[in-house]
Amino acid sequence: MSELNVTQGEDSPVLFLHNIERHYRQGDATLDILNGAELAVWPGQSVALVGPSGAGKSTLLHLAGLLEHPDAGEVYIDSVATSTLPDTERTRIRRDDIGFVYQSHHLLPEFSALENVLLPQMIRGLSRGEARARAVELLGYLGLGQRLTHRPAELSGGEQQRVAIARAVANAPRVLLADEPTGNLDPHTADHVFSALTQLVQASNLATVVATHNMDLAARMDRRVTIQDGQVVELD
Ligand code: ADP
Ligand code: MG
């Protein structure tokens, strides 16, 4: 396993995309979505990934989350190169070290908010008691202490997304990846969900990358990046 030596202060980036290439064939043409893209994110840091539809935001998040392989380049999670790992190990990293939030909540409809946050922890091997304690704490932290037994259909859109965030971090991942998590919400609710997310990131020393169209929300994160000509470009 190759180790990486990029440091900032005493820390290494928890997520490092290095020289990433991703090309799609479309008929006779090739779409160069990522072309030598670089992105390093440190613990406790929040990064907004902005850009128009089709820029490659979801592609970059899928690569960072080990859901896809780049055509070239390397994705390091906690300084571990992931491209040559067996699928079982990539799946373990995805389960233990990476949390995902999508535009739609993808919660299990027959289960309560509490159960939705508890189940991934039990799948990982925690006892029901331990998992429950953490689920209650997380949902309380996200302002859902009075909504534990509600099913997704009995929650508002903003509440559903906060449960989805709680579920994504239930197993204490190192990296949280969110793909337009407030894209379906009205501006006020989006603002509220974003606040919950950024507070959680700071409190838990997570690293997060959030794709969003909303520049007001992006302005509240530590960094803003976009994708231009296949490269990740720092804004500001
Ligand atoms: P964004 O999330 O910024 O809207 P995407 O990462 O979803 O952008 O897509 C970037 C570009 O790559 C788009 O032009 C899209 O059509 C193209 N694309 C995405 N996935 C595929 C695929 N599996 N095959 C071919 N083209 C794709
Ligand atoms: Mg997208």
PDB file of C-alpha atoms and ligand atoms in Angstrom:
ATOM      1  CA  MET A   1       0.000   0.000   0.000  1.00  0.00           C
ATOM      2  CA  SER A   2       1.629   3.245  -1.020  1.00  0.00           C
ATOM      3  CA  GLU A   3       1.571   6.027   1.542  1.00  0.00           C
ATOM      4  CA  LEU A   4       1.374   9.687   0.773  1.00  0.00           C
ATOM      5  CA  ASN A   5       3.373  12.581   2.079  1.00  0.00           C
ATOM      6  CA  VAL A   6       1.469  15.810   1.627  1.00  0.00           C
ATOM      7  CA  THR A   7       1.219  17.691   4.892  1.00  0.00           C
ATOM      8  CA  GLN A   8      -0.190  20.964   6.082  1.00  0.00           C
ATOM      9  CA  GLY A   9       0.892  21.706   9.608  1.00  0.00           C
ATOM     10  CA  GLU A  10       0.810  18.350  11.347  1.00  0.00           C
ATOM     11  CA  ASP A  11      -2.109  16.943   9.412  1.00  0.00           C
ATOM     12  CA  SER A  12      -2.337  15.078   6.136  1.00  0.00           C
ATOM     13  CA  PRO A  13      -5.362  15.534   3.899  1.00  0.00           C
ATOM     14  CA  VAL A  14      -8.009  12.973   4.719  1.00  0.00           C
ATOM     15  CA  LEU A  15      -9.155  13.083   1.098  1.00  0.00           C
ATOM     16  CA  PHE A  16      -6.709  13.624  -1.738  1.00  0.00           C
ATOM     17  CA  LEU A  17      -7.598  13.357  -5.408  1.00  0.00           C
ATOM     18  CA  HIS A  18      -4.372  13.319  -7.364  1.00  0.00           C
ATOM     19  CA  ASN A  19      -4.024  13.848 -11.106  1.00  0.00           C
ATOM     20  CA  ILE A  20      -7.496  12.452 -11.773  1.00  0.00           C
ATOM     21  CA  GLU A  21      -8.633  11.717 -15.325  1.00  0.00           C
ATOM     22  CA  ARG A  22     -12.210  10.895 -16.204  1.00  0.00           C
ATOM     23  CA  HIS A  23     -13.409  10.757 -19.770  1.00  0.00           C
ATOM     24  CA  TYR A  24     -16.732   9.651 -21.172  1.00  0.00           C
ATOM     25  CA  ARG A  25     -17.295   8.437 -24.728  1.00  0.00           C
ATOM     26  CA  GLN A  26     -20.259   9.995 -26.444  1.00  0.00           C
ATOM     27  CA  GLY A  27     -20.643   8.607 -29.943  1.00  0.00           C
ATOM     28  CA  ASP A  28     -17.477   9.556 -31.780  1.00  0.00           C
ATOM     29  CA  ALA A  29     -16.574  12.283 -29.322  1.00  0.00           C
ATOM     30  CA  THR A  30     -14.834  12.032 -25.956  1.00  0.00           C
ATOM     31  CA  LEU A  31     -15.967  14.197 -23.066  1.00  0.00           C
ATOM     32  CA  ASP A  32     -12.987  15.190 -20.931  1.00  0.00           C
ATOM     33  CA  ILE A  33     -14.754  15.713 -17.624  1.00  0.00           C
ATOM     34  CA  LEU A  34     -11.688  15.576 -15.378  1.00  0.00           C
ATOM     35  CA  ASN A  35      -8.236  16.119 -16.783  1.00  0.00           C
ATOM     36  CA  GLY A  36      -5.489  16.127 -14.166  1.00  0.00           C
ATOM     37  CA  ALA A  37      -7.798  17.234 -11.361  1.00  0.00           C
ATOM     38  CA  GLU A  38      -6.280  17.791  -7.894  1.00  0.00           C
ATOM     39  CA  LEU A  39      -8.166  18.273  -4.649  1.00  0.00           C
ATOM     40  CA  ALA A  40      -6.943  17.900  -1.074  1.00  0.00           C
ATOM     41  CA  VAL A  41      -9.265  18.272   1.900  1.00  0.00           C
ATOM     42  CA  TRP A  42      -8.108  18.336   5.518  1.00  0.00           C
ATOM     43  CA  PRO A  43      -9.934  17.147   8.655  1.00  0.00           C
ATOM     44  CA  GLY A  44     -12.505  19.665   9.880  1.00  0.00           C
ATOM     45  CA  GLN A  45     -12.579  21.424   6.524  1.00  0.00           C
ATOM     46  CA  SER A  46     -15.701  22.105   4.474  1.00  0.00           C
ATOM     47  CA  VAL A  47     -15.400  22.583   0.727  1.00  0.00           C
ATOM     48  CA  ALA A  48     -18.196  23.792  -1.536  1.00  0.00           C
ATOM     49  CA  LEU A  49     -18.037  22.346  -5.048  1.00  0.00           C
ATOM     50  CA  VAL A  50     -19.881  24.775  -7.293  1.00  0.00           C
ATOM     51  CA  GLY A  51     -20.430  24.975 -11.033  1.00  0.00           C
ATOM     52  CA  PRO A  52     -23.121  24.621 -13.642  1.00  0.00           C
ATOM     53  CA  SER A  53     -24.984  21.424 -14.342  1.00  0.00           C
ATOM     54  CA  GLY A  54     -22.780  19.078 -16.356  1.00  0.00           C
ATOM     55  CA  ALA A  55     -19.515  20.478 -14.965  1.00  0.00           C
ATOM     56  CA  GLY A  56     -18.571  17.149 -13.399  1.00  0.00           C
ATOM     57  CA  LYS A  57     -19.492  17.692  -9.757  1.00  0.00           C
ATOM     58  CA  SER A  58     -21.266  14.365  -9.305  1.00  0.00           C
ATOM     59  CA  THR A  59     -18.495  12.597 -11.204  1.00  0.00           C
ATOM     60  CA  LEU A  60     -15.894  14.015  -8.841  1.00  0.00           C
ATOM     61  CA  LEU A  61     -17.930  13.042  -5.758  1.00  0.00           C
ATOM     62  CA  HIS A  62     -18.453   9.493  -7.077  1.00  0.00           C
ATOM     63  CA  LEU A  63     -14.713   9.129  -7.603  1.00  0.00           C
ATOM     64  CA  ALA A  64     -13.947  10.563  -4.156  1.00  0.00           C
ATOM     65  CA  GLY A  65     -16.459   8.160  -2.640  1.00  0.00           C
ATOM     66  CA  LEU A  66     -14.931   5.124  -4.378  1.00  0.00           C
ATOM     67  CA  LEU A  67     -18.178   4.509  -6.258  1.00  0.00           C
ATOM     68  CA  GLU A  68     -16.274   4.747  -9.533  1.00  0.00           C
ATOM     69  CA  HIS A  69     -12.695   4.319 -10.692  1.00  0.00           C
ATOM     70  CA  PRO A  70     -10.860   7.176 -12.402  1.00  0.00           C
ATOM     71  CA  ASP A  71      -9.379   6.487 -15.836  1.00  0.00           C
ATOM     72  CA  ALA A  72      -6.058   7.591 -14.359  1.00  0.00           C
ATOM     73  CA  GLY A  73      -4.800   9.169 -11.178  1.00  0.00           C
ATOM     74  CA  GLU A  74      -5.239   8.198  -7.563  1.00  0.00           C
ATOM     75  CA  VAL A  75      -7.758   8.726  -4.779  1.00  0.00           C
ATOM     76  CA  TYR A  76      -6.164   8.698  -1.327  1.00  0.00           C
ATOM     77  CA  ILE A  77      -8.352   8.260   1.743  1.00  0.00           C
ATOM     78  CA  ASP A  78      -6.369   8.902   4.918  1.00  0.00           C
ATOM     79  CA  SER A  79      -3.181   8.702   2.829  1.00  0.00           C
ATOM     80  CA  VAL A  80      -4.032   5.228   1.544  1.00  0.00           C
ATOM     81  CA  ALA A  81      -4.015   4.811  -2.230  1.00  0.00           C
ATOM     82  CA  THR A  82      -7.318   3.171  -3.111  1.00  0.00           C
ATOM     83  CA  SER A  83      -7.037   2.345  -6.820  1.00  0.00           C
ATOM     84  CA  THR A  84      -5.265  -0.953  -6.380  1.00  0.00           C
ATOM     85  CA  LEU A  85      -7.176  -2.136  -3.329  1.00  0.00           C
ATOM     86  CA  PRO A  86      -9.428  -5.175  -3.730  1.00  0.00           C
ATOM     87  CA  ASP A  87     -13.153  -4.398  -4.023  1.00  0.00           C
ATOM     88  CA  THR A  88     -13.832  -5.801  -0.549  1.00  0.00           C
ATOM     89  CA  GLU A  89     -11.429  -3.266   0.960  1.00  0.00           C
ATOM     90  CA  ARG A  90     -12.855  -0.386  -1.104  1.00  0.00           C
ATOM     91  CA  THR A  91     -16.315  -1.389   0.137  1.00  0.00           C
ATOM     92  CA  ARG A  92     -15.079  -1.405   3.731  1.00  0.00           C
ATOM     93  CA  ILE A  93     -13.567   2.069   3.365  1.00  0.00           C
ATOM     94  CA  ARG A  94     -16.789   3.292   1.781  1.00  0.00           C
ATOM     95  CA  ARG A  95     -18.822   1.876   4.665  1.00  0.00           C
ATOM     96  CA  ASP A  96     -16.559   2.938   7.541  1.00  0.00           C
ATOM     97  CA  ASP A  97     -14.819   6.101   6.376  1.00  0.00           C
ATOM     98  CA  ILE A  98     -17.140   7.810   3.904  1.00  0.00           C
ATOM     99  CA  GLY A  99     -20.649   9.179   4.363  1.00  0.00           C
ATOM    100  CA  PHE A 100     -22.953  10.190   1.505  1.00  0.00           C
ATOM    101  CA  VAL A 101     -25.888  12.545   1.292  1.00  0.00           C
ATOM    102  CA  TYR A 102     -27.843  12.881  -1.937  1.00  0.00           C
ATOM    103  CA  GLN A 103     -30.393  15.341  -3.265  1.00  0.00           C
ATOM    104  CA  SER A 104     -33.214  12.987  -2.288  1.00  0.00           C
ATOM    105  CA  HIS A 105     -32.999  11.528   1.171  1.00  0.00           C
ATOM    106  CA  HIS A 106     -33.077   7.778   0.266  1.00  0.00           C
ATOM    107  CA  LEU A 107     -34.270   6.912   3.770  1.00  0.00           C
ATOM    108  CA  LEU A 108     -35.963   3.560   4.322  1.00  0.00           C
ATOM    109  CA  PRO A 109     -39.688   4.414   4.286  1.00  0.00           C
ATOM    110  CA  GLU A 110     -40.919   1.725   6.710  1.00  0.00           C
ATOM    111  CA  PHE A 111     -38.434   2.680   9.404  1.00  0.00           C
ATOM    112  CA  SER A 112     -38.411   5.567  11.865  1.00  0.00           C
ATOM    113  CA  ALA A 113     -35.817   8.336  11.847  1.00  0.00           C
ATOM    114  CA  LEU A 114     -34.100   6.630  14.774  1.00  0.00           C
ATOM    115  CA  GLU A 115     -34.020   3.234  13.045  1.00  0.00           C
ATOM    116  CA  ASN A 116     -32.686   4.758   9.831  1.00  0.00           C
ATOM    117  CA  VAL A 117     -29.676   6.104  11.763  1.00  0.00           C
ATOM    118  CA  LEU A 118     -29.286   3.031  13.942  1.00  0.00           C
ATOM    119  CA  LEU A 119     -29.282   0.396  11.191  1.00  0.00           C
ATOM    120  CA  PRO A 120     -25.975   1.271   9.458  1.00  0.00           C
ATOM    121  CA  GLN A 121     -24.249   1.111  12.828  1.00  0.00           C
ATOM    122  CA  MET A 122     -25.691  -2.320  13.584  1.00  0.00           C
ATOM    123  CA  ILE A 123     -24.630  -3.511  10.122  1.00  0.00           C
ATOM    124  CA  ARG A 124     -21.137  -2.392  11.091  1.00  0.00           C
ATOM    125  CA  GLY A 125     -21.351  -4.508  14.247  1.00  0.00           C
ATOM    126  CA  LEU A 126     -22.380  -2.192  17.076  1.00  0.00           C
ATOM    127  CA  SER A 127     -24.892  -3.468  19.620  1.00  0.00           C
ATOM    128  CA  ARG A 128     -28.413  -2.073  19.385  1.00  0.00           C
ATOM    129  CA  GLY A 129     -27.853  -0.154  22.644  1.00  0.00           C
ATOM    130  CA  GLU A 130     -24.657   1.524  21.456  1.00  0.00           C
ATOM    131  CA  ALA A 131     -26.156   2.300  18.067  1.00  0.00           C
ATOM    132  CA  ARG A 132     -29.290   3.720  19.656  1.00  0.00           C
ATOM    133  CA  ALA A 133     -27.332   5.984  21.975  1.00  0.00           C
ATOM    134  CA  ARG A 134     -25.363   7.464  19.096  1.00  0.00           C
ATOM    135  CA  ALA A 135     -28.452   7.808  16.901  1.00  0.00           C
ATOM    136  CA  VAL A 136     -30.310   9.674  19.662  1.00  0.00           C
ATOM    137  CA  GLU A 137     -27.324  11.956  20.216  1.00  0.00           C
ATOM    138  CA  LEU A 138     -26.886  12.725  16.518  1.00  0.00           C
ATOM    139  CA  LEU A 139     -30.561  13.338  15.829  1.00  0.00           C
ATOM    140  CA  GLY A 140     -30.756  15.535  18.921  1.00  0.00           C
ATOM    141  CA  TYR A 141     -27.731  17.480  17.721  1.00  0.00           C
ATOM    142  CA  LEU A 142     -29.464  18.046  14.391  1.00  0.00           C
ATOM    143  CA  GLY A 143     -32.592  19.332  16.129  1.00  0.00           C
ATOM    144  CA  LEU A 144     -34.660  16.174  15.635  1.00  0.00           C
ATOM    145  CA  GLY A 145     -34.955  15.041  19.244  1.00  0.00           C
ATOM    146  CA  GLN A 146     -38.752  15.289  18.983  1.00  0.00           C
ATOM    147  CA  ARG A 147     -38.899  13.365  15.716  1.00  0.00           C
ATOM    148  CA  LEU A 148     -37.199  10.082  16.602  1.00  0.00           C
ATOM    149  CA  THR A 149     -40.172   7.806  15.979  1.00  0.00           C
ATOM    150  CA  HIS A 150     -41.426   9.580  12.865  1.00  0.00           C
ATOM    151  CA  ARG A 151     -41.192   7.791   9.547  1.00  0.00           C
ATOM    152  CA  PRO A 152     -39.757   9.692   6.568  1.00  0.00           C
ATOM    153  CA  ALA A 153     -43.252  10.413   5.161  1.00  0.00           C
ATOM    154  CA  GLU A 154     -44.125  12.077   8.477  1.00  0.00           C
ATOM    155  CA  LEU A 155     -41.180  14.478   8.246  1.00  0.00           C
ATOM    156  CA  SER A 156     -40.729  17.720   6.317  1.00  0.00           C
ATOM    157  CA  GLY A 157     -38.174  17.908   3.489  1.00  0.00           C
ATOM    158  CA  GLY A 158     -35.661  19.679   5.713  1.00  0.00           C
ATOM    159  CA  GLU A 159     -36.148  17.131   8.494  1.00  0.00           C
ATOM    160  CA  GLN A 160     -35.716  14.250   6.041  1.00  0.00           C
ATOM    161  CA  GLN A 161     -32.404  15.716   4.873  1.00  0.00           C
ATOM    162  CA  ARG A 162     -31.204  16.181   8.461  1.00  0.00           C
ATOM    163  CA  VAL A 163     -31.989  12.508   9.145  1.00  0.00           C
ATOM    164  CA  ALA A 164     -30.070  11.633   5.966  1.00  0.00           C
ATOM    165  CA  ILE A 165     -27.099  13.643   7.278  1.00  0.00           C
ATOM    166  CA  ALA A 166     -27.314  11.878  10.655  1.00  0.00           C
ATOM    167  CA  ARG A 167     -27.363   8.521   8.875  1.00  0.00           C
ATOM    168  CA  ALA A 168     -24.397   9.485   6.704  1.00  0.00           C
ATOM    169  CA  VAL A 169     -22.252  10.269   9.755  1.00  0.00           C
ATOM    170  CA  ALA A 170     -23.628   7.511  11.999  1.00  0.00           C
ATOM    171  CA  ASN A 171     -20.533   5.367  11.559  1.00  0.00           C
ATOM    172  CA  ALA A 172     -18.220   8.322  12.274  1.00  0.00           C
ATOM    173  CA  PRO A 173     -16.739   8.562   8.779  1.00  0.00           C
ATOM    174  CA  ARG A 174     -13.666  10.643   8.008  1.00  0.00           C
ATOM    175  CA  VAL A 175     -15.172  12.174   4.879  1.00  0.00           C
ATOM    176  CA  LEU A 176     -18.701  13.380   4.161  1.00  0.00           C
ATOM    177  CA  LEU A 177     -19.709  13.806   0.511  1.00  0.00           C
ATOM    178  CA  ALA A 178     -22.958  15.559  -0.296  1.00  0.00           C
ATOM    179  CA  ASP A 179     -24.368  15.967  -3.803  1.00  0.00           C
ATOM    180  CA  GLU A 180     -26.709  18.978  -3.894  1.00  0.00           C
ATOM    181  CA  PRO A 181     -28.192  17.984  -0.511  1.00  0.00           C
ATOM    182  CA  THR A 182     -30.436  21.048  -0.349  1.00  0.00           C
ATOM    183  CA  GLY A 183     -31.361  21.085  -4.045  1.00  0.00           C
ATOM    184  CA  ASN A 184     -34.982  20.104  -3.342  1.00  0.00           C
ATOM    185  CA  LEU A 185     -35.507  22.502  -0.435  1.00  0.00           C
ATOM    186  CA  ASP A 186     -36.815  26.045  -0.243  1.00  0.00           C
ATOM    187  CA  PRO A 187     -34.148  28.688   0.540  1.00  0.00           C
ATOM    188  CA  HIS A 188     -35.005  29.052   4.223  1.00  0.00           C
ATOM    189  CA  THR A 189     -35.003  25.305   4.846  1.00  0.00           C
ATOM    190  CA  ALA A 190     -31.835  24.881   2.789  1.00  0.00           C
ATOM    191  CA  ASP A 191     -30.166  27.459   4.988  1.00  0.00           C
ATOM    192  CA  HIS A 192     -31.192  25.585   8.125  1.00  0.00           C
ATOM    193  CA  VAL A 193     -29.987  22.211   6.824  1.00  0.00           C
ATOM    194  CA  PHE A 194     -26.687  23.762   5.734  1.00  0.00           C
ATOM    195  CA  SER A 195     -26.112  25.254   9.183  1.00  0.00           C
ATOM    196  CA  ALA A 196     -26.695  21.861  10.758  1.00  0.00           C
ATOM    197  CA  LEU A 197     -24.266  20.276   8.338  1.00  0.00           C
ATOM    198  CA  THR A 198     -21.456  22.813   8.793  1.00  0.00           C
ATOM    199  CA  GLN A 199     -21.750  22.727  12.590  1.00  0.00           C
ATOM    200  CA  LEU A 200     -21.572  18.969  12.573  1.00  0.00           C
ATOM    201  CA  VAL A 201     -18.491  19.016  10.335  1.00  0.00           C
ATOM    202  CA  GLN A 202     -16.655  21.381  12.657  1.00  0.00           C
ATOM    203  CA  ALA A 203     -17.688  19.558  15.822  1.00  0.00           C
ATOM    204  CA  SER A 204     -16.645  16.141  14.522  1.00  0.00           C
ATOM    205  CA  ASN A 205     -13.486  17.081  12.606  1.00  0.00           C
ATOM    206  CA  LEU A 206     -14.938  15.580   9.449  1.00  0.00           C
ATOM    207  CA  ALA A 207     -13.798  16.667   6.030  1.00  0.00           C
ATOM    208  CA  THR A 208     -16.665  17.471   3.716  1.00  0.00           C
ATOM    209  CA  VAL A 209     -17.224  18.237   0.050  1.00  0.00           C
ATOM    210  CA  VAL A 210     -20.671  19.553  -0.824  1.00  0.00           C
ATOM    211  CA  ALA A 211     -21.788  20.103  -4.399  1.00  0.00           C
ATOM    212  CA  THR A 212     -24.213  23.010  -4.539  1.00  0.00           C
ATOM    213  CA  HIS A 213     -25.614  25.585  -6.948  1.00  0.00           C
ATOM    214  CA  ASN A 214     -26.283  27.976  -4.095  1.00  0.00           C
ATOM    215  CA  MET A 215     -23.498  30.581  -3.814  1.00  0.00           C
ATOM    216  CA  ASP A 216     -24.909  31.987  -0.540  1.00  0.00           C
ATOM    217  CA  LEU A 217     -24.557  28.592   1.066  1.00  0.00           C
ATOM    218  CA  ALA A 218     -21.170  28.015  -0.562  1.00  0.00           C
ATOM    219  CA  ALA A 219     -19.979  31.306   0.928  1.00  0.00           C
ATOM    220  CA  ARG A 220     -20.396  29.831   4.402  1.00  0.00           C
ATOM    221  CA  MET A 221     -18.002  26.960   3.825  1.00  0.00           C
ATOM    222  CA  ASP A 222     -14.248  27.089   4.379  1.00  0.00           C
ATOM    223  CA  ARG A 223     -13.345  26.841   0.698  1.00  0.00           C
ATOM    224  CA  ARG A 224     -15.038  27.111  -2.668  1.00  0.00           C
ATOM    225  CA  VAL A 225     -13.842  25.185  -5.698  1.00  0.00           C
ATOM    226  CA  THR A 226     -15.161  24.637  -9.184  1.00  0.00           C
ATOM    227  CA  ILE A 227     -14.271  22.487 -12.196  1.00  0.00           C
ATOM    228  CA  GLN A 228     -12.818  24.287 -15.217  1.00  0.00           C
ATOM    229  CA  ASP A 229     -11.339  22.531 -18.248  1.00  0.00           C
ATOM    230  CA  GLY A 230     -11.197  19.331 -16.266  1.00  0.00           C
ATOM    231  CA  GLN A 231      -9.267  20.854 -13.370  1.00  0.00           C
ATOM    232  CA  VAL A 232     -10.383  21.690  -9.858  1.00  0.00           C
ATOM    233  CA  VAL A 233      -9.942  25.439  -9.451  1.00  0.00           C
ATOM    234  CA  GLU A 234      -9.966  27.261  -6.144  1.00  0.00           C
ATOM    235  CA  LEU A 235     -12.333  30.283  -6.081  1.00  0.00           C
ATOM    236  CA  ASP A 236     -11.834  33.570  -4.129  1.00  0.00           C
TER     237      ASP A 236
HETATM  238  P1  ADP B   1     -22.775  17.699 -12.581  1.00  0.00           P
HETATM  239  O1  ADP B   1     -22.970  16.849 -11.378  1.00  0.00           O
HETATM  240  O2  ADP B   1     -21.802  18.830 -12.345  1.00  0.00           O
HETATM  241  O3  ADP B   1     -24.062  18.210 -13.130  1.00  0.00           O
HETATM  242  P2  ADP B   1     -21.924  15.225 -13.848  1.00  0.00           P
HETATM  243  O4  ADP B   1     -20.714  14.816 -13.111  1.00  0.00           O
HETATM  244  O5  ADP B   1     -23.179  14.517 -13.502  1.00  0.00           O
HETATM  245  O6  ADP B   1     -22.111  16.817 -13.727  1.00  0.00           O
HETATM  246  O7  ADP B   1     -21.676  15.052 -15.408  1.00  0.00           O
HETATM  247  C1  ADP B   1     -20.633  15.694 -16.092  1.00  0.00           C
HETATM  248  C2  ADP B   1     -20.741  15.394 -17.549  1.00  0.00           C
HETATM  249  O8  ADP B   1     -20.438  14.033 -17.806  1.00  0.00           O
HETATM  250  C3  ADP B   1     -22.108  15.643 -18.139  1.00  0.00           C
HETATM  251  O9  ADP B   1     -21.937  16.252 -19.402  1.00  0.00           O
HETATM  252  C4  ADP B   1     -22.709  14.290 -18.282  1.00  0.00           C
HETATM  253  O10 ADP B   1     -23.599  14.236 -19.350  1.00  0.00           O
HETATM  254  C5  ADP B   1     -21.497  13.417 -18.511  1.00  0.00           C
HETATM  255  N1  ADP B   1     -21.664  12.069 -17.958  1.00  0.00           N
HETATM  256  C6  ADP B   1     -21.857  11.779 -16.653  1.00  0.00           C
HETATM  257  N2  ADP B   1     -21.939  10.454 -16.466  1.00  0.00           N
HETATM  258  C7  ADP B   1     -21.808   9.891 -17.695  1.00  0.00           C
HETATM  259  C8  ADP B   1     -21.796   8.542 -18.188  1.00  0.00           C
HETATM  260  N3  ADP B   1     -21.931   7.507 -17.343  1.00  0.00           N
HETATM  261  N4  ADP B   1     -21.626   8.371 -19.510  1.00  0.00           N
HETATM  262  C9  ADP B   1     -21.463   9.409 -20.349  1.00  0.00           C
HETATM  263  N5  ADP B   1     -21.453  10.693 -19.956  1.00  0.00           N
HETATM  264  C10 ADP B   1     -21.625  10.936 -18.647  1.00  0.00           C
HETATM  265 MG    MG B   2     -24.675  16.348 -10.346  1.00  0.00          MG
END
